[in-house]
PDB file of C-alpha atoms in Angstrom:
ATOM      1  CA  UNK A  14     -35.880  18.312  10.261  1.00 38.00           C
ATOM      2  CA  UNK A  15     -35.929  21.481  11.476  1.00 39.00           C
ATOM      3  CA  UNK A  16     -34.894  24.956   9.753  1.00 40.00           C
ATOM      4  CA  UNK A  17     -35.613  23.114   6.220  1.00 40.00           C
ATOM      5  CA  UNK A  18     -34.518  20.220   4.448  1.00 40.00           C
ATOM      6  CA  UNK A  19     -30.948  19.440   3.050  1.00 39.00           C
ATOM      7  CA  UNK A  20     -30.427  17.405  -0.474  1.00 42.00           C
ATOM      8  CA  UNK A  21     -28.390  14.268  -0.155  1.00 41.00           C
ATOM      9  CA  UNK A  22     -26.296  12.323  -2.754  1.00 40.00           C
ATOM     10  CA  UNK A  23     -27.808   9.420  -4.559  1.00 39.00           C
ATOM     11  CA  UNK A  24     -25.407   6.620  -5.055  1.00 38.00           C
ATOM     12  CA  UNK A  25     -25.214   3.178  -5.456  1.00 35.00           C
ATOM     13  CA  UNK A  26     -23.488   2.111  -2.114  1.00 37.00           C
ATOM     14  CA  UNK A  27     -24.804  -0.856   0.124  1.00 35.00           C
ATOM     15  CA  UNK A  28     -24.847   0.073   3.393  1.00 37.00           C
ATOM     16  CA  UNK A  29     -22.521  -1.739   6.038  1.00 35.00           C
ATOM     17  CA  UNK A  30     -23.105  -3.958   8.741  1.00 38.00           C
ATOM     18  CA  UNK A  31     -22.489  -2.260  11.884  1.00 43.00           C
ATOM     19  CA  UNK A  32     -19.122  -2.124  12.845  1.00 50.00           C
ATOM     20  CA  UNK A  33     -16.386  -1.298  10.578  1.00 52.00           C
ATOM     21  CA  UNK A  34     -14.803  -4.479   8.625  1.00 59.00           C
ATOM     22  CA  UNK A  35     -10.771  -5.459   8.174  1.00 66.00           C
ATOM     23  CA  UNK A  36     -11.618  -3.820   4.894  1.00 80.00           C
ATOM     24  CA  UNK A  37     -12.719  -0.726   6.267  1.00 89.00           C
ATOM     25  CA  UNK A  38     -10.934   2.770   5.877  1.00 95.00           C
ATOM     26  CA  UNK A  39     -11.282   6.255   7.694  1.00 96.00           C
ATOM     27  CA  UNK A  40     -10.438   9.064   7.553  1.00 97.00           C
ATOM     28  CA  UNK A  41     -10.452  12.601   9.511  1.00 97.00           C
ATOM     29  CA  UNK A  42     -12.301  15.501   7.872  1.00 98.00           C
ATOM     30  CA  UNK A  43     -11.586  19.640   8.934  1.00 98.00           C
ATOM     31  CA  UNK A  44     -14.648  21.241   7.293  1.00 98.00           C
ATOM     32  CA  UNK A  45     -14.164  25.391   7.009  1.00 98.00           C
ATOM     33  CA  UNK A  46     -16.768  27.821   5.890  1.00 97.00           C
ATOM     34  CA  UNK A  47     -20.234  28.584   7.499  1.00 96.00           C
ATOM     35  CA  UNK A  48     -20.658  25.389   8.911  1.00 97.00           C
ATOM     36  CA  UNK A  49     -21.765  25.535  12.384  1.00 94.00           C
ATOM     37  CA  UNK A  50     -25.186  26.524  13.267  1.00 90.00           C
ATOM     38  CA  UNK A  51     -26.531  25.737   9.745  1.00 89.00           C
ATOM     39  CA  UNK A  52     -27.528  21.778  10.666  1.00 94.00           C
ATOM     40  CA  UNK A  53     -24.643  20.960   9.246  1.00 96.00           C
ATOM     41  CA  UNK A  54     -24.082  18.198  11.751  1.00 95.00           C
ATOM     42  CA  UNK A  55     -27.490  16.551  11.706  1.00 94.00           C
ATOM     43  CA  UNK A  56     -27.334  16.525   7.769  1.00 96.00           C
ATOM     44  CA  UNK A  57     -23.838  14.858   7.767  1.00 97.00           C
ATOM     45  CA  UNK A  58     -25.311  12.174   9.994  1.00 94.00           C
ATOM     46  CA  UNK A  59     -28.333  11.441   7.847  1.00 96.00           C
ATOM     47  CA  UNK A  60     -26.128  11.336   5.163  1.00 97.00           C
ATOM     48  CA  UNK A  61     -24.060   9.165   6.597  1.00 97.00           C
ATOM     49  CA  UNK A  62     -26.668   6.690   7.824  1.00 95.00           C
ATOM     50  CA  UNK A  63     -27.711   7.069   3.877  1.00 96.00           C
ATOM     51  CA  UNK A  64     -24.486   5.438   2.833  1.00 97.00           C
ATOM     52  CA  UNK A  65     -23.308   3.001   5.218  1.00 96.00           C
ATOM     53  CA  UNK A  66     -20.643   5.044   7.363  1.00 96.00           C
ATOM     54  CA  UNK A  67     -19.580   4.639  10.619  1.00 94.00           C
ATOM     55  CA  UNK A  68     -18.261   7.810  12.786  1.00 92.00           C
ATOM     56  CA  UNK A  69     -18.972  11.188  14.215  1.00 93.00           C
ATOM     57  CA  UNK A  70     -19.423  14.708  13.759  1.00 95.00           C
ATOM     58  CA  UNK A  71     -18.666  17.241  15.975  1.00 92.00           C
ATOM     59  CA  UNK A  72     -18.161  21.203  16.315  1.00 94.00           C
ATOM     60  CA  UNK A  73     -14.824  22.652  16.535  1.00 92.00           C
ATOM     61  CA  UNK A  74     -13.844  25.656  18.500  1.00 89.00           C
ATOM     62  CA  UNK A  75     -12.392  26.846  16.068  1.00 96.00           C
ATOM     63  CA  UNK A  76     -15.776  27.291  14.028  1.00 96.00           C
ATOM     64  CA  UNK A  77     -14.687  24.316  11.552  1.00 97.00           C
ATOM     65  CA  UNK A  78     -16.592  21.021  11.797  1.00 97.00           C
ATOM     66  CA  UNK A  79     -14.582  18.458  12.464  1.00 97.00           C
ATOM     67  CA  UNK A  80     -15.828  14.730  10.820  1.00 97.00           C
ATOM     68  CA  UNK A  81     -14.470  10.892  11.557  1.00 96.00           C
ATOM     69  CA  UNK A  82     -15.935   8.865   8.542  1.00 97.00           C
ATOM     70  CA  UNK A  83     -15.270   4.738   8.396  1.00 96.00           C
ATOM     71  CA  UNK A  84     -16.194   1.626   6.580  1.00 96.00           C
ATOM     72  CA  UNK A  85     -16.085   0.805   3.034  1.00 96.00           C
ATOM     73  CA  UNK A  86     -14.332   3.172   0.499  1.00 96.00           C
ATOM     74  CA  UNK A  87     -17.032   4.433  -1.819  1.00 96.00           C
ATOM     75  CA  UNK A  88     -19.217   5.523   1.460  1.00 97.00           C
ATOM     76  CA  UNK A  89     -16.670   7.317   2.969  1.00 97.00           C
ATOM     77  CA  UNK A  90     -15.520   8.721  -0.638  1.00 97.00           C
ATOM     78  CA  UNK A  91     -19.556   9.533  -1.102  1.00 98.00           C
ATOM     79  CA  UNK A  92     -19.646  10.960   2.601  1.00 98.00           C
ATOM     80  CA  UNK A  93     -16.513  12.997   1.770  1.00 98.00           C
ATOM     81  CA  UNK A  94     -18.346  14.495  -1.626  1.00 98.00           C
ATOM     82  CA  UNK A  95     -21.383  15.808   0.529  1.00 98.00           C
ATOM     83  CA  UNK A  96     -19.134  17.316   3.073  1.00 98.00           C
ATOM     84  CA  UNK A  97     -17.237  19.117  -0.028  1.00 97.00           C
ATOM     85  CA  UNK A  98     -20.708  20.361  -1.129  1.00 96.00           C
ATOM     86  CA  UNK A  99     -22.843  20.940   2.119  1.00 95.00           C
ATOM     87  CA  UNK A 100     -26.491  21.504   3.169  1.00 94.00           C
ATOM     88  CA  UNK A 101     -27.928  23.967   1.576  1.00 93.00           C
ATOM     89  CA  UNK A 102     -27.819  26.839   4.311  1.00 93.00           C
ATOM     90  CA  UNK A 103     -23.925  25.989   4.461  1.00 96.00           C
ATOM     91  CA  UNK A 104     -20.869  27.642   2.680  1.00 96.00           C
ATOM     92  CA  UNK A 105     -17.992  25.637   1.976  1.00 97.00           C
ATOM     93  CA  UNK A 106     -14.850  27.298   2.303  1.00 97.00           C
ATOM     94  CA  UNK A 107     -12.246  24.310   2.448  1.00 97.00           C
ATOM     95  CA  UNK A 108     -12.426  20.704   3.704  1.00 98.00           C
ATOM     96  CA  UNK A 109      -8.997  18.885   4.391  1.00 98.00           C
ATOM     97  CA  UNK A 110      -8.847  15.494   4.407  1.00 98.00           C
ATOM     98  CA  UNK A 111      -6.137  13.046   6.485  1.00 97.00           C
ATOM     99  CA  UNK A 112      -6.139   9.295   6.235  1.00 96.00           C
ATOM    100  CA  UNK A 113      -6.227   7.880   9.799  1.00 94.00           C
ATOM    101  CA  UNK A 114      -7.013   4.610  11.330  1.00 90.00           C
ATOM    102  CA  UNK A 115     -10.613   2.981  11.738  1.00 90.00           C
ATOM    103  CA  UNK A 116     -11.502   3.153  15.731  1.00 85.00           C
ATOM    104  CA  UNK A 117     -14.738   0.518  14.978  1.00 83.00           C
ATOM    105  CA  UNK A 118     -17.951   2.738  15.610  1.00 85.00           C
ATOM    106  CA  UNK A 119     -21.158   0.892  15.595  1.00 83.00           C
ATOM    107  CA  UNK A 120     -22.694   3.972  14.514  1.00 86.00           C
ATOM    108  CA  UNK A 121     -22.804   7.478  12.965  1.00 92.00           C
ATOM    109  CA  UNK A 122     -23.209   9.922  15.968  1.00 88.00           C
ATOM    110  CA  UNK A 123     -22.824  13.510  16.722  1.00 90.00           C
ATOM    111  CA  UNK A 124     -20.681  14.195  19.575  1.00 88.00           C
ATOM    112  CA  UNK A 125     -20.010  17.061  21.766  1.00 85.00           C
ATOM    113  CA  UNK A 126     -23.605  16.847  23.239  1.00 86.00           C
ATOM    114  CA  UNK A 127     -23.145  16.145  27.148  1.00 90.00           C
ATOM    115  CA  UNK A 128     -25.305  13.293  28.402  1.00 92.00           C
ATOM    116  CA  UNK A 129     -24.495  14.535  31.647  1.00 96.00           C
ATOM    117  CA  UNK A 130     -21.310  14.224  34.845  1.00 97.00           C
ATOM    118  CA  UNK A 131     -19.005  11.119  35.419  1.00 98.00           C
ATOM    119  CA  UNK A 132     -16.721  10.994  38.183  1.00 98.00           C
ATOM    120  CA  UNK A 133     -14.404   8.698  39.319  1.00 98.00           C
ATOM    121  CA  UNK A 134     -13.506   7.872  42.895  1.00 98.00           C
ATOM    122  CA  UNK A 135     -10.913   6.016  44.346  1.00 98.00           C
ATOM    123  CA  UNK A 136     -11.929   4.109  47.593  1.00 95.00           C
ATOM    124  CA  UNK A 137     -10.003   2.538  50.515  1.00 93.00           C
ATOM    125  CA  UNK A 138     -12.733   0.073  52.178  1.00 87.00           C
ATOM    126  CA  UNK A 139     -12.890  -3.273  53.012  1.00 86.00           C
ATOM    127  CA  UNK A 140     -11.047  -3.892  49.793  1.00 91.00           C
ATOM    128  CA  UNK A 141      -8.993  -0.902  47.194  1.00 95.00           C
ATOM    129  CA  UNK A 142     -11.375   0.150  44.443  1.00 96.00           C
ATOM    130  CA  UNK A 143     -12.248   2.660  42.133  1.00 98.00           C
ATOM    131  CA  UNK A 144     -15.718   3.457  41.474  1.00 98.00           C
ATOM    132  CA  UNK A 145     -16.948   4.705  38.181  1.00 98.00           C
ATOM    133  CA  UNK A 146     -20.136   6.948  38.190  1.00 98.00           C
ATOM    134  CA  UNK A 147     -22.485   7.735  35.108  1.00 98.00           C
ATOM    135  CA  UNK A 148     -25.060   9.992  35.120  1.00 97.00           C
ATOM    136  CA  UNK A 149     -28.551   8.903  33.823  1.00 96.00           C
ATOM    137  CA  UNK A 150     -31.749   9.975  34.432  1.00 94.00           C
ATOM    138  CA  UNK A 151     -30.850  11.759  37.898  1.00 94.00           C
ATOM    139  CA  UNK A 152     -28.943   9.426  39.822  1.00 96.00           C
ATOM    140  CA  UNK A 153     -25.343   8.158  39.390  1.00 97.00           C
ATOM    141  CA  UNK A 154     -25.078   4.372  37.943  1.00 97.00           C
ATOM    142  CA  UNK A 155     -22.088   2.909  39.775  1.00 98.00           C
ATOM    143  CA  UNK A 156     -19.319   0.367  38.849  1.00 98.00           C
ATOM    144  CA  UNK A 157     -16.656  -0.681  41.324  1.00 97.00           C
ATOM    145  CA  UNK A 158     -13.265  -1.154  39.459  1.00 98.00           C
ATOM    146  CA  UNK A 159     -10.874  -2.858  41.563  1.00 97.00           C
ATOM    147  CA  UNK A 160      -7.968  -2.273  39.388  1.00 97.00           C
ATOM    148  CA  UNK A 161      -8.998   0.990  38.262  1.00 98.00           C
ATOM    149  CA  UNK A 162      -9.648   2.195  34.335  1.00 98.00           C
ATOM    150  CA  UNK A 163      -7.045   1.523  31.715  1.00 98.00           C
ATOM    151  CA  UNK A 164      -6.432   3.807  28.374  1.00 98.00           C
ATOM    152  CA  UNK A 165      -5.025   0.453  26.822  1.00 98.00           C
ATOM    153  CA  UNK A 166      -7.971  -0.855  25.008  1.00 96.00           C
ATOM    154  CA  UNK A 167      -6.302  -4.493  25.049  1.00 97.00           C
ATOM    155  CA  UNK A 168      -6.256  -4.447  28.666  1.00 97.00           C
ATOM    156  CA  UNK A 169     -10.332  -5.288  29.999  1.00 97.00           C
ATOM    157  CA  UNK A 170     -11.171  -4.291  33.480  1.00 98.00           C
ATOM    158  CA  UNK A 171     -13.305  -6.186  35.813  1.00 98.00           C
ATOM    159  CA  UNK A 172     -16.181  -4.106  36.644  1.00 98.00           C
ATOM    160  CA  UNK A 173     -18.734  -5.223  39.641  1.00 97.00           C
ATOM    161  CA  UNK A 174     -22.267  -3.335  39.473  1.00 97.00           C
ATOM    162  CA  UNK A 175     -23.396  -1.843  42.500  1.00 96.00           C
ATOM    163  CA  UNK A 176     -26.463   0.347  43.558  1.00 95.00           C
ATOM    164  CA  UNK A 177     -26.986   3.904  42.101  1.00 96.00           C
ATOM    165  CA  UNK A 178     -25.418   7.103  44.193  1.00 95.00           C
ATOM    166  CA  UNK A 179     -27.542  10.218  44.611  1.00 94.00           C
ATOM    167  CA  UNK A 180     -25.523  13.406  42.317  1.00 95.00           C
ATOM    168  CA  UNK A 181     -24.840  15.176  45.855  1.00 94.00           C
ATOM    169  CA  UNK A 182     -21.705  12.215  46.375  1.00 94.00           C
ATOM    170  CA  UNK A 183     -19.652  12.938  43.321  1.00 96.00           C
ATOM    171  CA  UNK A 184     -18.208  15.608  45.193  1.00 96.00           C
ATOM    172  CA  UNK A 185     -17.514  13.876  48.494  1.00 95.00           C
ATOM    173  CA  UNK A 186     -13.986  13.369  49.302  1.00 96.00           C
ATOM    174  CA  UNK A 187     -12.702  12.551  53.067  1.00 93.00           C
ATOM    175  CA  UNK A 188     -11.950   9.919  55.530  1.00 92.00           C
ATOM    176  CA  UNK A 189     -14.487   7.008  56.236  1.00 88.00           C
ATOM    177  CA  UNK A 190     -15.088   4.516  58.269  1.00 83.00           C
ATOM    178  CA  UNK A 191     -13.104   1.634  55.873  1.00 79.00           C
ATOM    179  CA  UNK A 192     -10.246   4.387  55.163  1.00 88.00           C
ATOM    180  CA  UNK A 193     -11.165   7.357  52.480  1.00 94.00           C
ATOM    181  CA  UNK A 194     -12.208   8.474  49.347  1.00 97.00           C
ATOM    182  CA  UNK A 195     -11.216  11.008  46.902  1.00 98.00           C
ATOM    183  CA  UNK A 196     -12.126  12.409  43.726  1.00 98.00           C
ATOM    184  CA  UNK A 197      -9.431  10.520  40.959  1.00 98.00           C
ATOM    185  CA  UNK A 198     -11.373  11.895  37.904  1.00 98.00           C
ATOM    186  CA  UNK A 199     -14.456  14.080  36.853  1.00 98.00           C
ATOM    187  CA  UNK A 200     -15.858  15.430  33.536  1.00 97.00           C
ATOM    188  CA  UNK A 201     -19.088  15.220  31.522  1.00 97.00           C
ATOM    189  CA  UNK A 202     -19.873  12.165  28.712  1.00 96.00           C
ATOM    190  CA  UNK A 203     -21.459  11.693  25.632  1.00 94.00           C
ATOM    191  CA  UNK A 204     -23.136   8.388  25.103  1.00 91.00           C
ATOM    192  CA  UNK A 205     -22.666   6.549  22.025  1.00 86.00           C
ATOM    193  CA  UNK A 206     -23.491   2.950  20.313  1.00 81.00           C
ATOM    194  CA  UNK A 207     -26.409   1.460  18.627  1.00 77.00           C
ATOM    195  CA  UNK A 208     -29.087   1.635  21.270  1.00 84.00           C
ATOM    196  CA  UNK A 209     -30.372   4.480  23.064  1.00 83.00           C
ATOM    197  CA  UNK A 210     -29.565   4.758  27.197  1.00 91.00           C
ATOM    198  CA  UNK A 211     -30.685   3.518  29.469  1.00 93.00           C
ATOM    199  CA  UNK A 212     -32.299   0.568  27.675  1.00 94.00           C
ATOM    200  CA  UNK A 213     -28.102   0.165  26.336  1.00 93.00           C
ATOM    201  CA  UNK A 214     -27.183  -0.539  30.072  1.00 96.00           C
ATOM    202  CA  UNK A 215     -30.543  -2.788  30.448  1.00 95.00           C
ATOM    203  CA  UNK A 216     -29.204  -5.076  27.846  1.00 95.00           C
ATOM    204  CA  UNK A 217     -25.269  -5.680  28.615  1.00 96.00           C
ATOM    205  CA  UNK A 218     -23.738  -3.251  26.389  1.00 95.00           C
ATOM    206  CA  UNK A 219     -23.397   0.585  26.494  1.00 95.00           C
ATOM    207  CA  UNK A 220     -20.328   2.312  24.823  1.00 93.00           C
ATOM    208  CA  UNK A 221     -19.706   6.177  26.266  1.00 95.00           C
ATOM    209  CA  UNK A 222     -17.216   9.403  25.525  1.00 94.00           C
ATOM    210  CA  UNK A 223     -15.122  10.690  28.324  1.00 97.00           C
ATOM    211  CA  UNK A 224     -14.546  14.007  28.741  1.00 96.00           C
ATOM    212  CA  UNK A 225     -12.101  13.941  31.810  1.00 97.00           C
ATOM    213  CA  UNK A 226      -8.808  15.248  33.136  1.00 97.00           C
ATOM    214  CA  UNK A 227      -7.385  11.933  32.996  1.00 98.00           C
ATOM    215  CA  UNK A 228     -10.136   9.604  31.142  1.00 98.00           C
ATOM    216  CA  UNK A 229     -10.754  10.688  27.741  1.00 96.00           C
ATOM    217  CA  UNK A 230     -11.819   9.035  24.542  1.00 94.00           C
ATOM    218  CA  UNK A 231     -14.639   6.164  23.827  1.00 93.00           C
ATOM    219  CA  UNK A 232     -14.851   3.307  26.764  1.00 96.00           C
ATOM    220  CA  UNK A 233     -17.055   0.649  26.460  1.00 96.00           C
ATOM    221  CA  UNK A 234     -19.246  -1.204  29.507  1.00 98.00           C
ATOM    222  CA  UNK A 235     -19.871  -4.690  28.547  1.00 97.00           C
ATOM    223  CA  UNK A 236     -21.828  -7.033  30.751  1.00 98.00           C
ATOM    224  CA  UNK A 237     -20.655 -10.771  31.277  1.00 97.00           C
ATOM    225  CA  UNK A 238     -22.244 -12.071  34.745  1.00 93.00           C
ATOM    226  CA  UNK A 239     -25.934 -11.276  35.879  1.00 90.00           C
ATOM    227  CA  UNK A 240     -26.524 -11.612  39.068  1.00 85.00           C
ATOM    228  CA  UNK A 241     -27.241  -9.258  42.212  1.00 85.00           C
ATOM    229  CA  UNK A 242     -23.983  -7.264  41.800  1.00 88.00           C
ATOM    230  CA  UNK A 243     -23.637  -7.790  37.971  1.00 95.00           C
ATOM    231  CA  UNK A 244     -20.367  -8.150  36.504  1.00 97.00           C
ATOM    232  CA  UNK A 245     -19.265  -6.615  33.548  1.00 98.00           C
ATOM    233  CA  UNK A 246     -16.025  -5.335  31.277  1.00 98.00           C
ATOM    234  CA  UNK A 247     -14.957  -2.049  31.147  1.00 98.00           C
ATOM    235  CA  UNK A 248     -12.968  -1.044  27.686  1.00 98.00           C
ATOM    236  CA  UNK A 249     -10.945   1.366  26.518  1.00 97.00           C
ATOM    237  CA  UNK A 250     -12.259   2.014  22.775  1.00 94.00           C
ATOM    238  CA  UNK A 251      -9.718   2.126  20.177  1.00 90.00           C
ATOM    239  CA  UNK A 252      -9.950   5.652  19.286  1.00 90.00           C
ATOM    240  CA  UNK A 253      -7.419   8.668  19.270  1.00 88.00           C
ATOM    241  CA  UNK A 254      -7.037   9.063  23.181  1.00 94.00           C
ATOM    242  CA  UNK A 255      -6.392   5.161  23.378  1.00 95.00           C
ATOM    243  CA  UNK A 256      -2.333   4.730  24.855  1.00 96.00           C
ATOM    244  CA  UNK A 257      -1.576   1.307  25.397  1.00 96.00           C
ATOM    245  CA  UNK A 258       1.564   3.059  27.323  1.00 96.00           C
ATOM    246  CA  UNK A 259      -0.344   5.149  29.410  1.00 95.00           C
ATOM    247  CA  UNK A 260      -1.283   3.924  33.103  1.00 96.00           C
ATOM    248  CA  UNK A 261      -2.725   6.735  34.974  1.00 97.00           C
ATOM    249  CA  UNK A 262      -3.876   4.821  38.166  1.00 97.00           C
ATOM    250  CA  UNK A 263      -0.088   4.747  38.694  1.00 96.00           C
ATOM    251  CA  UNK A 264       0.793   7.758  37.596  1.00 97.00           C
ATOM    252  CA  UNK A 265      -1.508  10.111  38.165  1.00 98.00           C
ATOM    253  CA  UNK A 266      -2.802   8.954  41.819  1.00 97.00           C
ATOM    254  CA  UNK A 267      -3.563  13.010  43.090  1.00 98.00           C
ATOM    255  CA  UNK A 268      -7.397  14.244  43.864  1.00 98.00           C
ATOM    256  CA  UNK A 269      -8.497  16.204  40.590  1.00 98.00           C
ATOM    257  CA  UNK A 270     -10.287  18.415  43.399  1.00 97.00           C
ATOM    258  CA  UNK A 271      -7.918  18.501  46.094  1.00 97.00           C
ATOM    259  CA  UNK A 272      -4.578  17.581  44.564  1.00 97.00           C
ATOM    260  CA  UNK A 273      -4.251  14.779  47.726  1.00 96.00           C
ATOM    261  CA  UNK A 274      -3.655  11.267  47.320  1.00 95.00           C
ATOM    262  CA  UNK A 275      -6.091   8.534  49.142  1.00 91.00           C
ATOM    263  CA  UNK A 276      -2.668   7.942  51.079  1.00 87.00           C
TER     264      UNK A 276
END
């Protein structure tokens, strides 16, 4: 790795399968000290791979590092002993500890690194859609939504593949020919689960952070129907932005670039 090596605990802990069990606990780490810019993150994560945890690591603003550790008790208890001690280059000041609840990663990622722009646009045609737009490898992978996205992870949305939009359109908002478009949502993402993208997408199953001003939190694309317009499921993860109350297709309707509704 680069800038030098970091020790890791030994310990006698089987790693999980992937995906956190009814067993499973978590729990939300603040790490303070010099801890960012020290490959503190990319130690945590081998570390974590090590003993069988499921999460993510990410820097804070603040300076701190900020860790989400699942699955069975001794690796998260193990995980929580390395964070206490650190990589070598690092200097632990305080780490403080809150039990929360297990969102069911498939993984141990580190977050906060863009994969690139979403948008989300709301679209009068033929029929009332919303159309969700990843970027990947220079062009925009498209989804139509007709009922738009959902922050209620037991709610699944239909979502129809449809062909890939050139960058230049996630800006467009106007009239057209079927009625009118605007921009509902925009942000960057961080992809996420156990296979890298695109070849996550190829196979049926790609899971994705938000960063939006409406859409935030994991979301998860899950294919059901191939065929020329593929159909798939798209998911609100159970994570710490998930709001089963929430609906903001009805109540947030306004252009995050304009401040105009499609109406």
């Amino acid at each position: 790795m680069p800038g030098g090596s970091f020790r890791r605990l030994r310990c006698s802990v089987v790693p999980l399968e992937r995906g956190a069990g009814k067993d499973a606990i978590a729990v939300r780490a603040t790490v303070r000290g010099r801890v960012q810019g020290v490959f503190f993150r990319e130690a945590t994560r081998a570390q974590a791979l090590e003993l069988g945890a499921l999460g993510w690591v990410r820097n804070a603003e603040d300076g701190s590092v900020l860790v989400h550790a699942e699955g069975a008790e001794a690796a998260v208890e193990a995980l929580l002993a390395f964070l206490r001690e650190g990589p070598p280059a690092a200097s632990i000041d305080d780490v403080e500890v809150e039990r929360v609840k297990p969102e069911g990663h498939e993984q141990f990622a580190i977050r906060g690194v863009s994969a690139g722009a979403f948008v989300v646009q709301e679209h009068q045609a033929t029929a009332h859609h919303f159309d969700l737009r990843l970027e990947v490898e220079g062009a925009m992978r498209s989804w139509a939504v007709p009922k738009g996205p959902s922050m209620d992870p037991a709610v699944k949305r239909l979502a129809i593949q449809v062909e890939d939009h050139d960058m230049a359109h996630n800006s467009f908002e106007g009239p057209t020919d079927g009625g009118g478009v605007i921009v509902w949502d925009r942000g960057s993402y961080e992809q996420g689960g156990r296979v890298p993208w695109p070849e996550a997408l190829e196979r049926g199953h790609a899971v994705f952070v938000l960063h939006g001003e409406k859409l935030r939190g994991g979301f998860a694309l899950q294919r059901t129907r191939p065929a020329a317009k593929p159909q798939w499921l798209l998911i609100k993860r159970r994570d710490e932005e998930a709001d089963a109350e929430a609906d903001p297709v009805r109540t947030q309707p306004e252009s995050v670039k304009t401040g105009r509704t499609l109406a």
